[in-house]
Coordinates of C-alpha atoms in Angstrom, one line a residue:
Chain A
M199 CA 22.0 -8.7 2.0
K200 CA 19.2 -7.6 4.4
Q201 CA 19.0 -3.3 3.0
L202 CA 18.9 -4.9 -0.5
L203 CA 15.9 -7.3 0.5
S204 CA 14.4 -3.8 2.4
I205 CA 15.6 -2.1 -1.4
F206 CA 13.6 -4.0 -2.9
E207 CA 10.2 -4.7 -0.9
S208 CA 10.2 -1.2 -0.8
F209 CA 10.1 -1.4 -5.2
G210 CA 7.3 -4.4 -4.9
S211 CA 5.5 -2.2 -2.6
T212 CA 5.4 0.7 -4.2
L213 CA 5.0 -0.5 -7.6
E214 CA 2.0 -2.6 -5.9
L215 CA 0.5 0.3 -4.9
L216 CA 0.9 2.4 -8.1
V217 CA -1.2 -0.6 -9.9
R218 CA -4.0 -0.6 -6.8
A219 CA -4.7 3.4 -6.9
G220 CA -4.5 3.0 -10.6
S221 CA -7.6 0.6 -10.5
Y222 CA -9.1 2.6 -9.3
V223 CA -8.9 5.7 -12.2
G224 CA -12.5 5.1 -12.4
T225 CA -13.6 6.9 -9.2
L226 CA -11.7 9.9 -10.0
P227 CA -14.8 12.1 -11.2
R228 CA -15.9 11.8 -7.9
Q229 CA -13.4 12.6 -6.2
R230 CA -13.3 15.6 -7.8
A231 CA -12.8 17.4 -4.6
R232 CA -10.0 15.9 -3.2
F233 CA -8.1 16.1 -6.9
I234 CA -9.1 20.1 -6.6
E235 CA -7.4 20.2 -2.7
Q236 CA -4.7 18.3 -3.9
C237 CA -4.1 20.5 -6.9
Y238 CA -3.9 22.8 -4.7
L239 CA -1.6 22.4 -2.7
I240 CA 1.2 21.1 -5.5
G241 CA 0.7 23.2 -7.9
Y242 CA -0.8 26.7 -6.8
T243 CA 1.0 26.7 -2.4
T244 CA 4.6 25.1 -4.6
L245 CA 4.0 28.0 -7.2
P246 CA 5.6 30.9 -5.4
I247 CA 8.9 29.1 -4.1
V248 CA 9.4 27.6 -7.3
A249 CA 9.1 31.6 -9.1
I250 CA 11.4 33.0 -6.8
L251 CA 14.0 29.8 -7.4
S252 CA 13.4 30.2 -11.0
F253 CA 14.0 33.2 -11.5
F254 CA 17.5 33.2 -9.4
I255 CA 18.6 30.0 -11.0
G256 CA 17.8 32.0 -14.1
S257 CA 19.2 35.5 -13.8
V258 CA 22.7 33.1 -11.9
L259 CA 23.1 30.8 -14.7
A260 CA 23.0 34.5 -17.0
L261 CA 25.7 36.3 -14.8
Q262 CA 27.7 33.1 -15.0
A263 CA 27.7 33.0 -19.1
G264 CA 28.4 36.2 -19.4
Y265 CA 31.1 36.3 -17.4
S266 CA 32.4 33.1 -18.9
M267 CA 31.5 33.8 -22.3
Q268 CA 32.8 37.5 -22.6
N269 CA 36.3 36.8 -23.1
F270 CA 35.8 34.6 -26.5
G271 CA 32.9 36.3 -27.6
A272 CA 30.9 34.4 -26.9
K273 CA 28.2 36.4 -25.5
Q274 CA 24.8 36.8 -27.9
F275 CA 24.2 33.6 -27.2
I276 CA 23.6 33.6 -23.6
G277 CA 19.6 33.8 -24.3
S278 CA 19.4 29.6 -24.9
L279 CA 22.4 28.7 -22.8
V280 CA 19.8 30.0 -20.5
G281 CA 16.3 28.8 -22.8
L282 CA 18.0 25.6 -23.0
S283 CA 19.5 24.7 -19.1
M284 CA 16.3 26.0 -18.3
A285 CA 14.0 24.2 -20.2
R286 CA 16.0 21.1 -20.8
E287 CA 17.5 19.8 -17.3
L288 CA 17.9 23.1 -14.4
G289 CA 13.8 23.9 -14.8
P290 CA 12.3 20.1 -14.5
V291 CA 15.1 19.0 -11.8
M292 CA 14.8 21.5 -9.5
V293 CA 10.2 21.2 -9.5
A294 CA 11.4 18.0 -8.7
I295 CA 12.9 19.0 -5.8
L296 CA 10.9 21.6 -4.2
L297 CA 8.4 18.9 -4.9
A298 CA 10.3 16.0 -2.9
G299 CA 10.7 18.8 0.0
R300 CA 7.8 21.0 0.0
V301 CA 5.2 18.3 -1.1
G302 CA 6.5 15.1 -1.1
S303 CA 7.5 15.4 2.8
A304 CA 4.0 16.9 3.3
I305 CA 2.4 13.6 1.8
T306 CA 4.7 11.2 4.5
A307 CA 3.8 13.0 7.1
E308 CA 0.3 13.5 6.6
L309 CA -0.5 9.8 5.8
A310 CA 2.7 8.6 8.0
S311 CA 0.3 10.3 11.2
M312 CA -2.9 8.5 10.1
K313 CA -1.4 4.9 10.2
V314 CA 0.6 5.4 13.0
Y315 CA -3.1 7.1 13.8
Q316 CA -4.4 4.6 13.1
E317 CA -7.1 6.9 10.8
V318 CA -5.2 4.3 7.8
D319 CA -7.1 1.2 9.8
A320 CA -10.1 2.8 10.0
L321 CA -10.4 3.3 6.3
V322 CA -9.4 -0.3 6.2
T323 CA -12.3 -1.2 8.4
M324 CA -14.6 0.9 6.5
N325 CA -14.0 -1.1 3.2
I326 CA -12.3 2.7 1.7
P327 CA -9.4 1.4 0.3
P328 CA -6.2 3.7 1.5
A329 CA -5.0 3.7 -2.6
R330 CA -8.3 5.8 -3.6
M331 CA -9.1 7.8 -1.5
L332 CA -5.6 9.1 -0.4
V333 CA -3.2 7.9 -2.6
L334 CA -5.0 8.6 -6.2
P335 CA -5.7 11.5 -5.9
R336 CA -2.5 13.0 -5.2
L337 CA -1.2 11.0 -8.1
A338 CA -4.0 12.1 -10.7
A339 CA -3.6 16.0 -9.0
A340 CA 0.6 15.5 -9.6
L341 CA 0.2 14.8 -13.1
A342 CA -2.1 17.6 -14.0
M343 CA 0.3 20.0 -11.5
V344 CA 3.7 19.0 -12.4
P345 CA 3.7 20.4 -15.7
V346 CA 2.7 23.4 -15.1
L347 CA 5.2 24.1 -12.4
A348 CA 7.6 22.7 -14.9
I349 CA 6.7 25.5 -17.8
I350 CA 6.9 28.7 -14.9
A351 CA 9.8 27.8 -13.4
D352 CA 10.9 27.7 -17.3
L353 CA 9.6 31.1 -18.0
V354 CA 10.3 32.4 -15.4
G355 CA 13.5 31.1 -15.5
W356 CA 14.4 32.7 -18.6
F357 CA 13.2 36.1 -18.0
G358 CA 15.7 36.9 -14.8
G359 CA 18.0 35.7 -17.7
A360 CA 16.7 38.3 -19.8
I361 CA 16.4 41.0 -16.8
V362 CA 20.2 40.4 -15.8
A363 CA 21.4 40.2 -19.8
K364 CA 20.5 43.9 -20.2
Y365 CA 21.6 44.9 -16.7
V366 CA 24.6 43.1 -15.9
A367 CA 26.9 45.6 -17.3
F368 CA 30.0 43.7 -18.4
I369 CA 26.9 41.9 -20.8
S370 CA 24.2 43.9 -21.2
I371 CA 22.3 42.3 -24.3
E372 CA 18.4 43.8 -24.8
P373 CA 15.7 41.2 -24.1
E374 CA 14.9 41.4 -28.4
S375 CA 18.1 40.3 -29.0
Y376 CA 18.5 38.0 -25.6
F377 CA 14.7 35.8 -26.7
A378 CA 15.8 36.7 -30.5
V379 CA 18.8 34.0 -30.1
L380 CA 16.8 31.7 -27.9
R381 CA 13.9 31.0 -29.8
R382 CA 16.2 30.4 -32.3
Y383 CA 18.3 28.1 -31.1
M384 CA 16.0 26.3 -29.2
V385 CA 12.7 24.0 -30.8
F386 CA 9.5 22.7 -29.3
K387 CA 11.1 19.1 -29.0
D388 CA 13.4 20.6 -25.4
V389 CA 10.7 22.2 -24.5
L390 CA 8.5 18.9 -24.4
N391 CA 11.3 16.7 -23.2
G392 CA 11.5 18.6 -20.0
L393 CA 8.1 18.1 -19.6
I394 CA 8.7 14.9 -19.9
K395 CA 11.1 14.4 -17.7
A396 CA 9.5 17.0 -14.6
E397 CA 6.3 14.5 -15.5
S398 CA 8.2 11.6 -14.6
F399 CA 9.8 13.3 -11.7
G400 CA 7.1 14.6 -10.8
F401 CA 5.0 11.4 -10.8
V402 CA 7.6 9.4 -8.9
V403 CA 8.2 11.5 -5.8
V404 CA 4.0 12.0 -4.7
L405 CA 4.7 7.6 -5.2
V406 CA 7.2 7.3 -3.7
C407 CA 6.6 9.3 -0.5
C408 CA 2.6 8.0 -0.5
N409 CA 4.3 4.4 -0.2
I410 CA 7.1 5.9 2.5
G411 CA 3.9 8.1 4.6
L412 CA 1.6 4.1 4.3
N413 CA 4.4 1.9 5.7
T414 CA 5.2 3.7 8.4
R415 CA 4.8 1.3 12.1
G416 CA 5.6 3.0 15.3
G417 CA 4.6 6.5 16.9
P418 CA 5.5 9.7 16.5
R419 CA 9.4 9.6 16.3
E420 CA 9.2 6.9 13.7
I421 CA 7.4 9.4 11.5
G422 CA 9.9 11.6 11.0
A423 CA 12.4 9.2 9.9
A424 CA 9.9 8.3 6.7
V425 CA 9.7 11.9 6.2
T426 CA 13.3 12.1 6.0
R427 CA 13.7 8.8 3.8
A428 CA 11.0 10.1 1.5
V429 CA 13.1 13.1 1.3
V430 CA 16.0 11.1 0.2
V431 CA 15.1 8.7 -1.4
S432 CA 13.2 11.0 -4.0
L433 CA 16.2 12.9 -4.6
I434 CA 18.6 10.0 -5.3
L435 CA 15.5 8.8 -7.8
I436 CA 15.4 12.2 -9.3
L437 CA 18.7 11.9 -10.1
V438 CA 19.2 8.8 -10.9
L439 CA 16.1 8.4 -13.4
D440 CA 17.5 12.3 -14.9
Y441 CA 20.3 10.7 -16.2
F442 CA 18.4 7.5 -18.2
I443 CA 14.8 10.3 -19.2
T444 CA 17.7 12.2 -20.0
K445 CA 19.6 9.5 -22.3
A446 CA 16.2 7.9 -23.1
L447 CA 15.8 11.3 -24.6
M448 CA 18.7 12.2 -26.9
Chain B
M95 CA -22.4 -22.2 15.7
P96 CA -25.7 -21.4 16.2
A97 CA -28.1 -19.8 13.9
C98 CA -28.2 -16.5 13.0
S99 CA -29.9 -13.6 14.7
P100 CA -31.0 -11.0 12.4
T101 CA -28.9 -6.8 13.4
R102 CA -32.4 -4.3 14.2
N103 CA -30.6 -1.2 11.3
P104 CA -30.7 1.5 14.3
F105 CA -32.0 3.9 11.2
T106 CA -34.5 1.6 9.1
A107 CA -35.9 -1.0 11.3
Q108 CA -35.3 -3.3 8.5
E109 CA -33.3 -6.9 9.5
T110 CA -30.0 -8.5 8.7
P111 CA -28.3 -11.7 9.6
A112 CA -26.0 -10.8 12.3
V113 CA -22.5 -12.4 12.4
G114 CA -20.8 -14.7 13.8
V115 CA -17.0 -14.7 14.9
A116 CA -14.7 -18.2 15.2
I117 CA -11.3 -18.8 16.1
E118 CA -9.2 -21.1 15.0
G119 CA -5.3 -22.3 16.7
L120 CA -4.7 -18.8 15.7
S121 CA -1.1 -18.1 16.7
K122 CA 0.8 -14.6 15.8
S123 CA 4.0 -13.4 15.9
F124 CA 6.4 -10.7 15.2
G125 CA 9.7 -11.8 14.4
P126 CA 11.4 -14.3 17.3
R127 CA 7.5 -13.1 19.5
L128 CA 5.2 -15.1 20.0
V129 CA 2.2 -13.1 21.0
L130 CA -1.2 -15.7 20.5
D131 CA 0.0 -18.7 20.7
N132 CA -2.8 -21.3 20.1
I133 CA -6.7 -19.4 20.8
T134 CA -9.4 -21.0 19.4
L135 CA -12.4 -19.5 20.0
S136 CA -16.1 -17.9 19.0
V137 CA -17.7 -15.2 19.7
E138 CA -22.1 -16.3 18.5
P139 CA -23.8 -14.1 17.0
G140 CA -25.6 -11.3 18.4
E141 CA -23.4 -11.8 21.8
I142 CA -21.4 -10.0 23.5
F143 CA -17.9 -11.4 24.3
V144 CA -15.3 -9.2 26.3
L145 CA -12.1 -10.5 26.0
M146 CA -9.8 -9.2 28.8
G147 CA -5.6 -9.3 29.7
P148 CA -3.3 -7.6 31.5
S149 CA -1.7 -5.1 29.2
G150 CA 1.0 -6.8 26.2
S151 CA -1.0 -9.7 26.7
G152 CA -2.7 -9.6 22.9
K153 CA -5.8 -8.2 23.4
S154 CA -5.5 -5.4 20.0
V155 CA -4.1 -7.8 18.0
L156 CA -6.8 -10.2 18.8
L157 CA -9.0 -7.7 17.5
R158 CA -7.1 -6.2 14.5
H159 CA -7.4 -10.5 13.3
I160 CA -10.4 -10.4 13.8
V161 CA -11.1 -6.9 11.8
G162 CA -8.7 -8.5 9.1
L163 CA -6.0 -6.0 9.7
E164 CA -3.2 -8.6 10.5
A165 CA -2.6 -11.7 8.7
P166 CA -2.6 -14.9 10.8
S167 CA 0.8 -16.9 11.5
A168 CA -0.6 -20.1 11.7
G169 CA -4.6 -20.9 12.8
R170 CA -7.3 -19.2 11.5
V171 CA -10.1 -15.7 11.9
T172 CA -13.3 -15.9 10.3
I173 CA -17.1 -14.0 10.1
N174 CA -20.0 -15.8 8.8
R175 CA -17.1 -18.8 7.9
Q176 CA -15.5 -16.5 5.6
D177 CA -11.5 -15.5 5.8
A178 CA -11.4 -12.3 8.4
T179 CA -8.2 -11.4 6.3
A180 CA -10.0 -11.8 2.7
E181 CA -11.2 -8.7 1.1
T182 CA -14.1 -9.1 0.3
T183 CA -15.3 -10.4 4.0
R184 CA -15.3 -6.7 4.2
E185 CA -18.1 -6.6 1.3
H186 CA -19.4 -8.7 2.2
V187 CA -20.5 -8.3 6.2
R188 CA -20.3 -5.3 8.0
M189 CA -18.2 -4.9 10.3
A190 CA -16.5 -1.5 12.4
I191 CA -13.8 -1.0 14.7
V192 CA -14.0 1.6 17.8
F193 CA -10.0 1.9 18.2
Q194 CA -8.8 2.7 21.8
A195 CA -7.8 6.3 20.7
G196 CA -11.1 6.8 18.6
A197 CA -8.6 6.9 15.3
L198 CA -10.9 9.8 13.9
F199 CA -10.0 11.4 10.7
N200 CA -8.7 14.8 12.0
S201 CA -8.3 16.9 8.8
L202 CA -12.9 16.7 9.3
S203 CA -15.5 17.4 11.6
V204 CA -17.5 14.8 13.3
Y205 CA -20.0 15.8 10.6
D206 CA -17.9 14.6 8.0
N207 CA -16.2 12.2 10.2
L208 CA -19.9 9.8 10.2
A209 CA -20.8 10.9 6.7
L210 CA -17.4 10.2 4.9
Y211 CA -18.9 6.1 5.4
L212 CA -22.1 7.1 4.1
R213 CA -20.5 8.9 1.2
E214 CA -18.0 6.8 -0.2
H215 CA -19.9 3.8 0.0
R216 CA -22.3 6.0 -1.4
V217 CA -25.7 4.4 0.9
T218 CA -27.4 7.6 0.0
N219 CA -28.5 11.3 -0.6
E220 CA -27.0 13.8 1.6
A221 CA -30.4 14.7 3.1
G222 CA -30.5 10.5 3.2
I223 CA -26.5 10.7 4.6
R224 CA -27.4 14.5 7.0
E225 CA -30.5 12.4 8.8
K226 CA -28.4 9.1 9.7
V227 CA -25.8 11.3 10.6
M228 CA -27.2 13.4 13.0
R229 CA -29.5 10.5 14.4
A230 CA -26.4 8.8 15.2
L231 CA -25.1 11.8 17.1
Q232 CA -28.3 12.2 19.0
I233 CA -28.2 8.2 19.7
L234 CA -24.8 9.2 21.7
S235 CA -25.8 12.4 22.9
L236 CA -23.5 14.3 20.6
E237 CA -26.1 17.0 18.9
G238 CA -23.8 19.7 19.4
A239 CA -20.3 18.5 18.6
A240 CA -21.8 17.8 15.0
E241 CA -20.1 20.9 13.5
K242 CA -16.5 20.3 15.8
F243 CA -12.8 19.1 15.1
P244 CA -12.0 16.4 17.1
S245 CA -9.2 17.7 18.1
E246 CA -11.6 20.5 20.3
L247 CA -13.0 17.4 22.3
S248 CA -12.7 15.0 25.3
G249 CA -11.7 11.9 25.2
G250 CA -15.0 10.9 26.1
M251 CA -17.0 13.1 23.1
K252 CA -13.6 11.6 20.6
K253 CA -14.8 7.4 22.2
R254 CA -18.6 8.5 22.1
V255 CA -17.8 9.9 18.1
A256 CA -16.0 7.3 17.5
I257 CA -19.1 4.8 18.7
A258 CA -21.1 6.6 16.6
R259 CA -18.6 6.7 13.1
A260 CA -19.3 3.2 13.5
L261 CA -23.3 3.2 14.0
V262 CA -23.4 5.0 11.2
M263 CA -21.8 2.2 8.7
E264 CA -25.1 -0.2 10.8
P265 CA -22.4 -2.6 11.3
Q266 CA -23.4 -6.1 12.6
L267 CA -20.4 -6.7 14.1
M268 CA -19.4 -4.3 16.6
L269 CA -15.4 -4.2 17.6
Y270 CA -14.3 -1.8 20.6
D271 CA -11.0 -1.3 21.4
E272 CA -10.1 -0.5 25.1
P273 CA -13.3 1.6 25.3
T274 CA -13.2 2.6 28.2
S275 CA -9.0 3.8 28.9
E276 CA -8.3 7.1 30.6
L277 CA -11.9 8.1 30.9
D278 CA -13.7 9.2 34.3
P279 CA -15.0 6.3 36.1
V280 CA -19.0 7.9 35.1
M281 CA -17.9 8.6 31.6
S282 CA -17.2 4.9 31.8
A283 CA -20.1 3.1 33.6
T284 CA -21.8 6.0 30.1
I285 CA -19.8 3.7 27.4
S286 CA -20.6 0.4 28.8
E287 CA -24.3 1.6 29.2
I288 CA -24.2 2.4 25.4
I289 CA -22.4 -0.4 24.8
A290 CA -25.2 -3.1 26.2
S291 CA -28.0 -0.6 24.8
L292 CA -27.0 -0.7 21.4
K293 CA -26.3 -4.4 21.5
N294 CA -29.9 -5.1 23.0
E295 CA -30.8 -2.8 20.5
Y296 CA -29.7 -3.6 17.6
H297 CA -28.5 -7.2 18.4
V298 CA -25.3 -6.5 17.2
T299 CA -22.8 -9.4 18.0
T300 CA -19.9 -7.1 19.9
V301 CA -17.2 -7.9 20.6
V302 CA -15.0 -5.7 23.5
V303 CA -11.5 -5.4 24.5
S304 CA -10.9 -4.2 28.5
H305 CA -9.1 -3.7 31.3
D306 CA -11.9 -2.9 32.5
R307 CA -14.1 -5.6 34.8
D308 CA -17.1 -3.3 35.9
L309 CA -17.8 -3.4 31.6
A310 CA -16.9 -7.3 31.5
L311 CA -19.2 -7.8 34.6
N312 CA -21.6 -5.6 34.2
I313 CA -22.1 -5.6 29.6
A314 CA -20.4 -9.5 29.4
E315 CA -22.6 -12.5 27.8
R316 CA -19.4 -14.1 27.8
V317 CA -16.1 -13.6 28.6
G318 CA -12.2 -14.5 27.8
I319 CA -9.0 -13.8 29.7
L320 CA -6.1 -13.5 27.8
M321 CA -2.3 -13.2 29.7
D322 CA 0.7 -14.1 27.9
G323 CA -0.6 -15.3 25.0
R324 CA -3.1 -17.8 25.9
L325 CA -6.0 -18.2 27.0
I326 CA -6.3 -19.0 30.2
F327 CA -10.3 -18.6 31.0
L328 CA -13.4 -18.6 28.2
G329 CA -16.5 -18.7 31.3
T330 CA -19.7 -16.6 32.0
P331 CA -19.5 -13.2 34.0
D332 CA -20.7 -15.6 37.0
Q333 CA -17.5 -17.6 37.0
L334 CA -15.4 -14.8 36.8
R335 CA -17.1 -12.8 40.7
Q336 CA -15.5 -16.2 42.2
P337 CA -12.6 -17.2 40.4
E338 CA -11.1 -20.8 40.6
D339 CA -7.9 -20.2 39.0
P340 CA -5.2 -17.8 41.0
Q341 CA -3.9 -16.4 38.1
V342 CA -6.8 -15.1 37.0
A343 CA -8.2 -14.1 40.3
N344 CA -4.9 -12.6 41.1
F345 CA -5.7 -10.4 37.8
L346 CA -9.5 -9.8 38.6
Y347 CA -9.1 -8.7 42.4
P348 CA -4.9 -7.9 42.9
K349 CA -4.5 -6.9 46.6
I350 CA -2.7 -3.8 47.3
D351 CA -0.1 -5.6 49.8
L352 CA 2.2 -2.2 51.0
K353 CA 3.6 -4.0 53.2
N354 CA 5.1 -6.8 50.4
P355 CA 5.0 -4.1 46.6
R356 CA 5.2 -6.0 43.8
Y357 CA 7.7 -5.2 42.8
K358 CA 10.3 -5.7 45.7
Q359 CA 8.5 -9.2 44.8
L360 CA 10.1 -9.3 42.0
E361 CA 13.6 -7.8 42.7
T362 CA 13.5 -11.1 44.7

């Protein structure tokens, strides 16, 4: 019962934070520098790991598909399988998971440490709302950067699949036919659905991580616990939301 | 509460009304633990009020109530008759708190720490901000520290930067949480002098939470002593020099008894 109450409390405080941050959206133009800094942290610094993982996920997908599909002569469809899987599911989910692990944890650690060491209290007494200065630029940067990361994840994943398809002996499909099949069985809506999912996951991850950070009380030990909780809650939410958004977009 | 005396702006020499603080029947519990028990006191406009008490007696919690960071379990705190917890109070009354550990923004330089309030509230343009920040740094003898980061500062410098950051807000109410803790005696005296000078020059209402007996006796106009969440003394520094209450005397002038140490008395 106590845990259930705590879940409802967290949900309530997250919504309250969202409303508060949203009420300051008009201040975003004069927070340009903070927005750009967060875009750099969320987008640019996450890009290399997104690219590496996408490349190998696309490659492994092509390898597994090629191995399984060669037995019933369907390996020419690898392009569509890799393309659809990356765009509709693996790209957005992988970007969101990386965001939770890399950016979300850093956000929680930073905000929790600011809370524990009274920097957040100092902001409040200066009449500078933390939702405006600490949360809004991060949410806006997530909205701007996550779709870009998802598109790059899709493209790199497709490219990884194409390389495996060409150079692995038992597959041996030329990139031209790989991408021709990919184009034939994919529509723009597949990519768009993936981007909607990525955008939703990214926004929720950043919001939840900000809220957990700002609600941290205690000392250094609680900062570590807050980071762990933020990552775990984010991962659960990504997978739960994934089901419902996928269902809604079908 | 008496009529407000004016607070002089350290940067423009303009006068704004000083503020008074009224605490009425304030109690605060954290779970089952009663931290503050029915506290009633007032701080007059332009006064230096020092709140003393042993560690864990609720001094910092009381300070957080004054600045609106905690909501009372019972009773109320008002600043110029406005509820301290209301967000609008912070818009109407400029109050600044110097936290025990400074609470400087670690990712910002000293200059940017001081400029943050002015930039966020668009008080003036960058040239004006520079002027105000450098003036505050000069008042606190910190001109050479402008480009340093908090991690590069000594404990005493951090406290002075925190005071300078509060000063650029041109506050009507200044609160200090243990401003002389962890400092050597000379630096403690320096900080005490700074607090008194700021009050004397700019007539800022000042509340100081401290263990420091010398600070209280030398700069306070009135002193309160909290013990176990209750206010056990409220009076002038002169009354504190020869306290009648044995609890107050024992707190302020504890005897070091090597033959019968306190920890052994507690064991029996």
